[in-house]
Amino acid sequence: MTGDQFLKQKLEWVKTSDALHPLRTKAEGQELRIRIGDFPEESMYTLLVGEQEVAQFDDWPKTWVRPR
């Protein structure tokens, strides 16, 4: 699955204790994490599948559910 496909998929995220990677979830049998970027020099978020960067973005996808 590509980064763009993950960005369009409905995903529910959970909080972690890692300040650099504060959210994680599982999809397609893989662990996904969000890394916070040094905005505005970098994108606000980077999506990682395992250790691989698959997408960078600034606007939270509408199909993703943030933890409360």
JSON list of C-alpha atoms in Angstrom, two decimals, residues 22-68:
[
{"chain": "A", "resi": 22, "resn": "PRO", "atom": "CA", "xyz": [3.27, 10.53, 19.42]},
{"chain": "A", "resi": 23, "resn": "LEU", "atom": "CA", "xyz": [0.72, 8.41, 17.50]},
{"chain": "A", "resi": 24, "resn": "ARG", "atom": "CA", "xyz": [0.59, 4.85, 16.21]},
{"chain": "A", "resi": 25, "resn": "THR", "atom": "CA", "xyz": [-1.85, 2.41, 14.64]},
{"chain": "A", "resi": 26, "resn": "LYS", "atom": "CA", "xyz": [-1.88, -0.82, 12.66]},
{"chain": "A", "resi": 27, "resn": "ALA", "atom": "CA", "xyz": [-3.10, -1.27, 9.10]},
{"chain": "A", "resi": 28, "resn": "GLU", "atom": "CA", "xyz": [-2.60, -4.00, 6.54]},
{"chain": "A", "resi": 29, "resn": "GLY", "atom": "CA", "xyz": [-0.70, -5.97, 9.19]},
{"chain": "A", "resi": 30, "resn": "GLN", "atom": "CA", "xyz": [1.91, -3.22, 9.57]},
{"chain": "A", "resi": 31, "resn": "GLU", "atom": "CA", "xyz": [2.69, -0.73, 12.31]},
{"chain": "A", "resi": 32, "resn": "LEU", "atom": "CA", "xyz": [2.20, 2.91, 11.30]},
{"chain": "A", "resi": 33, "resn": "ARG", "atom": "CA", "xyz": [3.60, 5.87, 13.23]},
{"chain": "A", "resi": 34, "resn": "ILE", "atom": "CA", "xyz": [3.35, 9.63, 12.90]},
{"chain": "A", "resi": 35, "resn": "ARG", "atom": "CA", "xyz": [6.54, 11.65, 13.28]},
{"chain": "A", "resi": 36, "resn": "ILE", "atom": "CA", "xyz": [6.24, 15.34, 14.11]},
{"chain": "A", "resi": 37, "resn": "GLY", "atom": "CA", "xyz": [8.28, 17.58, 11.80]},
{"chain": "A", "resi": 38, "resn": "ASP", "atom": "CA", "xyz": [10.09, 20.86, 12.43]},
{"chain": "A", "resi": 39, "resn": "PHE", "atom": "CA", "xyz": [7.30, 22.97, 10.93]},
{"chain": "A", "resi": 40, "resn": "PRO", "atom": "CA", "xyz": [7.44, 25.23, 8.88]},
{"chain": "A", "resi": 41, "resn": "GLU", "atom": "CA", "xyz": [10.88, 24.15, 7.61]},
{"chain": "A", "resi": 42, "resn": "GLU", "atom": "CA", "xyz": [9.59, 20.59, 7.26]},
{"chain": "A", "resi": 43, "resn": "SER", "atom": "CA", "xyz": [6.15, 19.09, 6.81]},
{"chain": "A", "resi": 44, "resn": "MET", "atom": "CA", "xyz": [4.08, 19.02, 9.99]},
{"chain": "A", "resi": 45, "resn": "TYR", "atom": "CA", "xyz": [3.77, 15.21, 9.88]},
{"chain": "A", "resi": 46, "resn": "THR", "atom": "CA", "xyz": [5.55, 12.23, 8.38]},
{"chain": "A", "resi": 47, "resn": "LEU", "atom": "CA", "xyz": [3.84, 8.86, 8.07]},
{"chain": "A", "resi": 48, "resn": "LEU", "atom": "CA", "xyz": [6.11, 5.89, 8.71]},
{"chain": "A", "resi": 49, "resn": "VAL", "atom": "CA", "xyz": [5.33, 2.28, 7.92]},
{"chain": "A", "resi": 50, "resn": "GLY", "atom": "CA", "xyz": [7.77, 0.33, 10.02]},
{"chain": "A", "resi": 51, "resn": "GLU", "atom": "CA", "xyz": [10.91, 2.47, 9.68]},
{"chain": "A", "resi": 52, "resn": "GLN", "atom": "CA", "xyz": [10.16, 3.66, 6.12]},
{"chain": "A", "resi": 53, "resn": "GLU", "atom": "CA", "xyz": [8.88, 7.18, 5.44]},
{"chain": "A", "resi": 54, "resn": "VAL", "atom": "CA", "xyz": [5.94, 6.87, 3.04]},
{"chain": "A", "resi": 55, "resn": "ALA", "atom": "CA", "xyz": [4.26, 10.31, 3.12]},
{"chain": "A", "resi": 56, "resn": "GLN", "atom": "CA", "xyz": [4.77, 13.85, 4.38]},
{"chain": "A", "resi": 57, "resn": "PHE", "atom": "CA", "xyz": [1.80, 16.14, 4.94]},
{"chain": "A", "resi": 58, "resn": "ASP", "atom": "CA", "xyz": [0.60, 19.23, 6.81]},
{"chain": "A", "resi": 59, "resn": "ASP", "atom": "CA", "xyz": [-3.19, 18.72, 7.01]},
{"chain": "A", "resi": 60, "resn": "TRP", "atom": "CA", "xyz": [-4.59, 15.86, 9.10]},
{"chain": "A", "resi": 61, "resn": "PRO", "atom": "CA", "xyz": [-6.58, 13.49, 6.83]},
{"chain": "A", "resi": 62, "resn": "LYS", "atom": "CA", "xyz": [-10.34, 13.70, 7.36]},
{"chain": "A", "resi": 63, "resn": "THR", "atom": "CA", "xyz": [-10.61, 9.89, 7.40]},
{"chain": "A", "resi": 64, "resn": "TRP", "atom": "CA", "xyz": [-8.21, 9.56, 10.36]},
{"chain": "A", "resi": 65, "resn": "VAL", "atom": "CA", "xyz": [-9.46, 9.53, 13.93]},
{"chain": "A", "resi": 66, "resn": "ARG", "atom": "CA", "xyz": [-7.23, 11.19, 16.55]},
{"chain": "A", "resi": 67, "resn": "PRO", "atom": "CA", "xyz": [-7.23, 9.87, 20.10]},
{"chain": "A", "resi": 68, "resn": "ARG", "atom": "CA", "xyz": [-9.08, 11.90, 22.72]}
]
